[in-house]
Amino acid sequence: MKMKMRKALIALVAIAGFQPVWAQSGQEMAAMDHGNRSMQGGSAPTNARDPHAYADGNTLDSGEYAQSGPRQLRLADEHNFGSLLVDRLEHIRTNDGANSTAYDLQAWFGRDYDRLVIKAEGDYAKGQLQEARTELLWGHAVANYWDAQLGVRHDSGVGPNRSWLALGIQGLAPYWFEVEAAAYLGEDGRSALRLAADYDLLLTQRLILQPRAEFNLYGKRDLARNIGSGLSDGALGLRLRYEFSRQIAPYIGVERVEKFGQTADIARDADERVGETRWVAGLRFWF
């Protein structure tokens, strides 16, 4: 029994002797941690480089190259840009030997989200403007690669002039189809719809084959301009261009133009052709 009591006392003394060591070790570690924390922040070394030593006294607001005004940085979508694309400027020759000139262009000025757009398309033959469509539009980006357009359209050429309100959409469809769709509302209850699409097929990096389609529909007959209601006319074309540079490219091609429905009947009554095949040669350029 005495031996057991002696062993218990020895164990208690040993434990009591080790406790200060543990406490001392913990205090040293705590002191070390606090010491490390106190080193963070502080002041720079005496040999550190002066951050303003190479500025020659210039700051963000002053100096030889500082710009005046409250703000110098302008992001890309805050700048105004402009472009002119003459998609078709071509000489046309039909199978019966008739000659004419056609143009199709688009210009815009503005920013990524809002811009002023001008579209013009027409045919010139026999010393006068046969048919022309001119549009002045405000374009607003509504989705990636798509703009909604609102404005006015004016038709001129043979027959009385016509004016329309225009509402449309233009953009890049999946698989790289360029698409235009526009609805028009004119005087005396006239309405119209225009659809157009084209696609660039790259045979090489510079030789490009472009199929193109365009159709026009009208809600009301307009005998003064030889237009019937319903599907009025359409064109299917194929043009092959060679881009000497990305900005300029001559081309050749063929196009089939056809009148449909009541418009075709009006043409037959006037002894005019309902459809014709056109051979074209022209120039496409932009800047």
Tab-separated table of C-alpha atoms in Angstrom:
chain	number	residue	atom	x	y	z
A	1	MET	CA	0.000	0.000	0.000
A	2	LYS	CA	2.859	2.301	0.877
A	3	MET	CA	4.491	1.514	-2.436
A	4	LYS	CA	1.333	2.519	-4.324
A	5	MET	CA	1.075	5.810	-2.416
A	6	ARG	CA	4.742	6.547	-3.120
A	7	LYS	CA	4.297	5.941	-6.869
A	8	ALA	CA	1.224	8.206	-6.928
A	9	LEU	CA	3.117	11.038	-5.210
A	10	ILE	CA	6.024	10.701	-7.631
A	11	ALA	CA	3.589	10.921	-10.582
A	12	LEU	CA	1.945	14.071	-9.163
A	13	VAL	CA	5.321	15.736	-8.649
A	14	ALA	CA	6.341	14.907	-12.212
A	15	ILE	CA	3.137	16.359	-13.629
A	16	ALA	CA	3.481	19.492	-11.540
A	17	GLY	CA	7.027	19.886	-12.765
A	18	PHE	CA	6.066	19.638	-16.423
A	19	GLN	CA	3.198	22.163	-16.285
A	20	PRO	CA	5.434	25.261	-16.143
A	21	VAL	CA	7.356	23.936	-19.116
A	22	TRP	CA	4.138	23.631	-21.161
A	23	ALA	CA	2.957	27.041	-20.043
A	24	GLN	CA	6.335	28.572	-20.793
A	25	SER	CA	6.337	26.950	-24.235
A	26	GLY	CA	2.848	28.295	-24.965
A	27	GLN	CA	3.808	31.775	-23.791
A	28	GLU	CA	6.898	31.749	-26.009
A	29	MET	CA	4.839	30.703	-29.040
A	30	ALA	CA	2.265	33.382	-28.318
A	31	ALA	CA	4.987	35.968	-27.988
A	32	MET	CA	6.511	34.772	-31.235
A	33	ASP	CA	3.164	35.066	-33.042
A	34	HIS	CA	2.605	38.565	-31.730
A	35	GLY	CA	6.083	39.482	-32.738
A	36	ASN	CA	5.498	38.309	-36.296
A	37	ARG	CA	2.275	40.256	-36.511
A	38	SER	CA	3.928	43.428	-35.361
A	39	MET	CA	6.385	43.195	-38.262
A	40	GLN	CA	3.613	43.403	-40.902
A	41	GLY	CA	2.775	46.851	-42.283
A	42	GLY	CA	5.334	49.123	-40.765
A	43	SER	CA	7.470	51.566	-42.740
A	44	ALA	CA	9.417	50.997	-45.941
A	45	PRO	CA	13.118	50.175	-45.778
A	46	THR	CA	15.467	53.136	-45.814
A	47	ASN	CA	16.885	52.097	-49.205
A	48	ALA	CA	13.446	51.697	-50.915
A	49	ARG	CA	13.006	53.523	-54.256
A	50	ASP	CA	10.963	56.720	-54.220
A	51	PRO	CA	7.788	55.989	-56.282
A	52	HIS	CA	7.709	59.578	-57.554
A	53	ALA	CA	11.399	59.882	-58.392
A	54	TYR	CA	10.931	59.139	-62.105
A	55	ALA	CA	7.718	61.139	-62.667
A	56	ASP	CA	9.520	64.479	-63.116
A	57	GLY	CA	6.827	66.098	-61.019
A	58	ASN	CA	3.996	64.950	-63.309
A	59	THR	CA	0.746	63.609	-61.895
A	60	LEU	CA	-2.444	62.207	-63.383
A	61	ASP	CA	-3.913	65.713	-63.547
A	62	SER	CA	-0.870	67.762	-64.516
A	63	GLY	CA	2.124	67.506	-66.772
A	64	GLU	CA	3.125	67.792	-70.398
A	65	TYR	CA	0.888	64.972	-71.656
A	66	ALA	CA	-2.086	65.393	-69.324
A	67	GLN	CA	-5.446	65.901	-71.054
A	68	SER	CA	-7.810	68.612	-69.958
A	69	GLY	CA	-11.299	67.888	-68.722
A	70	PRO	CA	-12.809	65.940	-65.870
A	71	ARG	CA	-12.379	62.543	-67.566
A	72	GLN	CA	-9.744	61.217	-69.935
A	73	LEU	CA	-10.726	57.560	-70.340
A	74	ARG	CA	-13.297	56.706	-73.017
A	75	LEU	CA	-14.428	53.131	-73.588
A	76	ALA	CA	-14.922	51.680	-77.056
A	77	ASP	CA	-18.727	51.868	-76.956
A	78	GLU	CA	-18.559	55.595	-76.145
A	79	HIS	CA	-16.852	56.612	-79.391
A	80	ASN	CA	-18.652	57.545	-82.608
A	81	PHE	CA	-17.726	55.594	-85.720
A	82	GLY	CA	-18.935	55.612	-89.306
A	83	SER	CA	-18.876	53.291	-92.295
A	84	LEU	CA	-20.039	53.159	-95.911
A	85	LEU	CA	-20.640	49.845	-97.679
A	86	VAL	CA	-21.427	49.834	-101.392
A	87	ASP	CA	-22.517	46.225	-101.599
A	88	ARG	CA	-23.490	46.375	-105.276
A	89	LEU	CA	-22.479	48.862	-107.925
A	90	GLU	CA	-22.993	46.923	-111.122
A	91	HIS	CA	-23.679	46.989	-114.820
A	92	ILE	CA	-26.551	44.739	-115.885
A	93	ARG	CA	-27.138	43.116	-119.244
A	94	THR	CA	-30.201	40.979	-119.967
A	95	ASN	CA	-30.588	38.179	-122.500
A	96	ASP	CA	-32.358	40.500	-124.940
A	97	GLY	CA	-29.474	42.998	-124.856
A	98	ALA	CA	-30.945	45.631	-122.521
A	99	ASN	CA	-28.452	47.470	-120.323
A	100	SER	CA	-28.876	49.159	-116.956
A	101	THR	CA	-26.988	50.105	-113.815
A	102	ALA	CA	-27.912	49.122	-110.262
A	103	TYR	CA	-26.680	50.193	-106.849
A	104	ASP	CA	-27.194	48.981	-103.303
A	105	LEU	CA	-25.458	50.775	-100.443
A	106	GLN	CA	-25.659	51.289	-96.726
A	107	ALA	CA	-24.004	53.911	-94.503
A	108	TRP	CA	-24.107	54.404	-90.758
A	109	PHE	CA	-22.733	56.734	-88.109
A	110	GLY	CA	-22.926	56.354	-84.357
A	111	ARG	CA	-22.000	54.025	-81.536
A	112	ASP	CA	-22.324	50.335	-80.810
A	113	TYR	CA	-25.820	50.641	-79.374
A	114	ASP	CA	-27.355	53.531	-81.312
A	115	ARG	CA	-26.599	54.763	-84.809
A	116	LEU	CA	-28.002	56.628	-87.796
A	117	VAL	CA	-28.438	54.354	-90.831
A	118	ILE	CA	-28.979	55.247	-94.487
A	119	LYS	CA	-29.952	52.594	-97.041
A	120	ALA	CA	-30.318	53.162	-100.769
A	121	GLU	CA	-31.102	50.799	-103.648
A	122	GLY	CA	-32.108	51.524	-107.224
A	123	ASP	CA	-31.906	50.879	-110.974
A	124	TYR	CA	-30.948	53.342	-113.684
A	125	ALA	CA	-31.786	52.634	-117.340
A	126	LYS	CA	-32.762	54.437	-120.540
A	127	GLY	CA	-31.363	57.688	-119.228
A	128	GLN	CA	-33.527	57.880	-116.118
A	129	LEU	CA	-33.972	56.435	-112.667
A	130	GLN	CA	-36.369	53.517	-113.055
A	131	GLU	CA	-36.832	52.552	-109.440
A	132	ALA	CA	-35.239	53.704	-106.176
A	133	ARG	CA	-35.692	53.029	-102.484
A	134	THR	CA	-34.061	55.283	-99.876
A	135	GLU	CA	-34.361	54.814	-96.119
A	136	LEU	CA	-33.320	56.959	-93.170
A	137	LEU	CA	-33.313	54.895	-89.981
A	138	TRP	CA	-32.353	54.898	-86.344
A	139	GLY	CA	-30.720	51.602	-85.410
A	140	HIS	CA	-30.573	50.241	-81.871
A	141	ALA	CA	-28.778	47.063	-80.778
A	142	VAL	CA	-31.301	44.648	-79.269
A	143	ALA	CA	-29.168	41.480	-79.103
A	144	ASN	CA	-25.772	40.183	-80.088
A	145	TYR	CA	-25.358	40.823	-83.844
A	146	TRP	CA	-28.901	42.223	-84.215
A	147	ASP	CA	-30.193	45.793	-84.631
A	148	ALA	CA	-33.783	47.000	-84.607
A	149	GLN	CA	-34.373	49.860	-87.061
A	150	LEU	CA	-37.032	52.560	-87.106
A	151	GLY	CA	-37.432	55.411	-89.580
A	152	VAL	CA	-38.810	56.433	-92.953
A	153	ARG	CA	-38.588	55.135	-96.518
A	154	HIS	CA	-39.035	57.043	-99.763
A	155	ASP	CA	-39.672	55.445	-103.162
A	156	SER	CA	-38.938	57.359	-106.359
A	157	GLY	CA	-38.401	56.713	-110.054
A	158	VAL	CA	-41.007	55.939	-112.698
A	159	GLY	CA	-44.458	56.726	-111.342
A	160	PRO	CA	-45.501	58.792	-108.330
A	161	ASN	CA	-43.290	58.921	-105.278
A	162	ARG	CA	-44.303	57.028	-102.169
A	163	SER	CA	-43.352	57.576	-98.521
A	164	TRP	CA	-43.493	55.000	-95.747
A	165	LEU	CA	-42.861	54.514	-92.068
A	166	ALA	CA	-40.316	51.734	-91.610
A	167	LEU	CA	-39.744	49.196	-88.852
A	168	GLY	CA	-37.286	46.377	-89.296
A	169	ILE	CA	-34.501	44.210	-88.000
A	170	GLN	CA	-31.077	43.502	-89.429
A	171	GLY	CA	-28.320	41.199	-88.274
A	172	LEU	CA	-26.268	38.059	-88.522
A	173	ALA	CA	-28.253	34.832	-88.198
A	174	PRO	CA	-26.726	31.506	-87.122
A	175	TYR	CA	-24.401	29.950	-89.709
A	176	TRP	CA	-23.369	33.451	-90.872
A	177	PHE	CA	-26.432	34.456	-92.871
A	178	GLU	CA	-26.846	38.230	-93.277
A	179	VAL	CA	-30.573	38.904	-92.866
A	180	GLU	CA	-32.821	41.946	-93.316
A	181	ALA	CA	-36.560	42.082	-92.641
A	182	ALA	CA	-38.611	45.280	-92.687
A	183	ALA	CA	-42.294	46.207	-92.566
A	184	TYR	CA	-43.617	49.468	-94.015
A	185	LEU	CA	-46.794	51.491	-93.550
A	186	GLY	CA	-47.685	54.115	-96.161
A	187	GLU	CA	-50.433	56.537	-97.101
A	188	ASP	CA	-53.977	55.416	-97.956
A	189	GLY	CA	-53.579	52.182	-96.008
A	190	ARG	CA	-50.627	50.887	-98.011
A	191	SER	CA	-48.367	48.319	-96.399
A	192	ALA	CA	-45.309	46.408	-97.531
A	193	LEU	CA	-42.840	43.784	-96.379
A	194	ARG	CA	-39.277	43.327	-97.599
A	195	LEU	CA	-37.107	40.277	-96.913
A	196	ALA	CA	-33.464	39.873	-97.944
A	197	ALA	CA	-30.648	37.467	-97.102
A	198	ASP	CA	-27.186	36.621	-98.378
A	199	TYR	CA	-24.309	34.345	-97.472
A	200	ASP	CA	-20.570	34.528	-98.122
A	201	LEU	CA	-19.072	31.191	-99.143
A	202	LEU	CA	-15.275	31.418	-98.988
A	203	LEU	CA	-13.769	29.332	-101.787
A	204	THR	CA	-10.399	30.769	-100.766
A	205	GLN	CA	-9.434	33.597	-98.431
A	206	ARG	CA	-10.030	36.080	-101.273
A	207	LEU	CA	-12.359	34.333	-103.739
A	208	ILE	CA	-15.897	34.498	-102.359
A	209	LEU	CA	-19.170	33.202	-103.785
A	210	GLN	CA	-22.254	35.061	-102.542
A	211	PRO	CA	-25.792	33.732	-103.065
A	212	ARG	CA	-28.442	36.371	-102.436
A	213	ALA	CA	-32.252	36.432	-102.246
A	214	GLU	CA	-34.737	39.297	-101.953
A	215	PHE	CA	-38.560	39.358	-101.944
A	216	ASN	CA	-41.135	42.165	-101.729
A	217	LEU	CA	-44.759	41.888	-100.644
A	218	TYR	CA	-47.483	44.557	-100.689
A	219	GLY	CA	-50.785	44.693	-98.857
A	220	LYS	CA	-52.582	46.831	-101.425
A	221	ARG	CA	-52.549	47.257	-105.201
A	222	ASP	CA	-50.810	50.371	-106.525
A	223	LEU	CA	-51.495	50.588	-110.266
A	224	ALA	CA	-49.648	53.906	-110.582
A	225	ARG	CA	-46.413	52.057	-109.787
A	226	ASN	CA	-47.393	48.765	-111.470
A	227	ILE	CA	-47.610	46.902	-108.175
A	228	GLY	CA	-50.199	44.320	-107.179
A	229	SER	CA	-51.123	43.027	-103.738
A	230	GLY	CA	-49.499	39.950	-102.260
A	231	LEU	CA	-46.085	38.629	-103.240
A	232	SER	CA	-44.937	41.169	-105.813
A	233	ASP	CA	-41.430	40.345	-107.001
A	234	GLY	CA	-38.261	38.543	-106.059
A	235	ALA	CA	-34.653	38.111	-107.084
A	236	LEU	CA	-32.219	35.215	-106.720
A	237	GLY	CA	-28.604	35.975	-107.504
A	238	LEU	CA	-25.153	34.447	-107.432
A	239	ARG	CA	-22.059	36.670	-107.437
A	240	LEU	CA	-18.401	35.704	-107.444
A	241	ARG	CA	-15.993	38.347	-106.161
A	242	TYR	CA	-12.264	38.551	-105.671
A	243	GLU	CA	-11.027	40.690	-102.797
A	244	PHE	CA	-7.787	42.385	-103.807
A	245	SER	CA	-8.083	43.874	-100.337
A	246	ARG	CA	-10.815	43.524	-97.741
A	247	GLN	CA	-12.114	46.951	-98.751
A	248	ILE	CA	-12.464	46.516	-102.519
A	249	ALA	CA	-13.557	43.585	-104.665
A	250	PRO	CA	-14.708	43.347	-108.303
A	251	TYR	CA	-17.290	40.674	-109.071
A	252	ILE	CA	-19.297	38.971	-111.786
A	253	GLY	CA	-22.552	37.103	-111.462
A	254	VAL	CA	-25.987	36.132	-112.649
A	255	GLU	CA	-29.393	37.017	-111.238
A	256	ARG	CA	-32.926	35.905	-111.959
A	257	VAL	CA	-35.647	38.523	-111.384
A	258	GLU	CA	-39.298	37.460	-111.379
A	259	LYS	CA	-42.692	39.105	-110.826
A	260	PHE	CA	-45.496	37.190	-109.144
A	261	GLY	CA	-49.267	37.252	-108.713
A	262	GLN	CA	-51.098	40.470	-109.486
A	263	THR	CA	-47.862	42.300	-110.256
A	264	ALA	CA	-47.118	39.737	-112.960
A	265	ASP	CA	-50.642	40.183	-114.369
A	266	ILE	CA	-50.141	43.960	-114.541
A	267	ALA	CA	-46.864	43.432	-116.401
A	268	ARG	CA	-48.490	41.075	-118.920
A	269	ASP	CA	-51.299	43.546	-119.567
A	270	ALA	CA	-48.670	46.192	-120.341
A	271	ASP	CA	-46.735	43.788	-122.634
A	272	GLU	CA	-43.781	43.812	-120.258
A	273	ARG	CA	-41.569	40.929	-119.237
A	274	VAL	CA	-42.614	38.993	-116.149
A	275	GLY	CA	-39.128	37.647	-115.527
A	276	GLU	CA	-35.613	38.016	-116.879
A	277	THR	CA	-32.117	36.709	-116.378
A	278	ARG	CA	-29.484	39.341	-115.707
A	279	TRP	CA	-25.732	39.077	-116.165
A	280	VAL	CA	-23.900	41.453	-113.867
A	281	ALA	CA	-20.390	42.814	-113.407
A	282	GLY	CA	-19.576	45.313	-110.720
A	283	LEU	CA	-17.576	46.503	-107.773
A	284	ARG	CA	-18.057	46.056	-104.048
A	285	PHE	CA	-16.200	48.341	-101.652
A	286	TRP	CA	-16.386	49.786	-98.165
A	287	PHE	CA	-14.523	52.153	-95.893
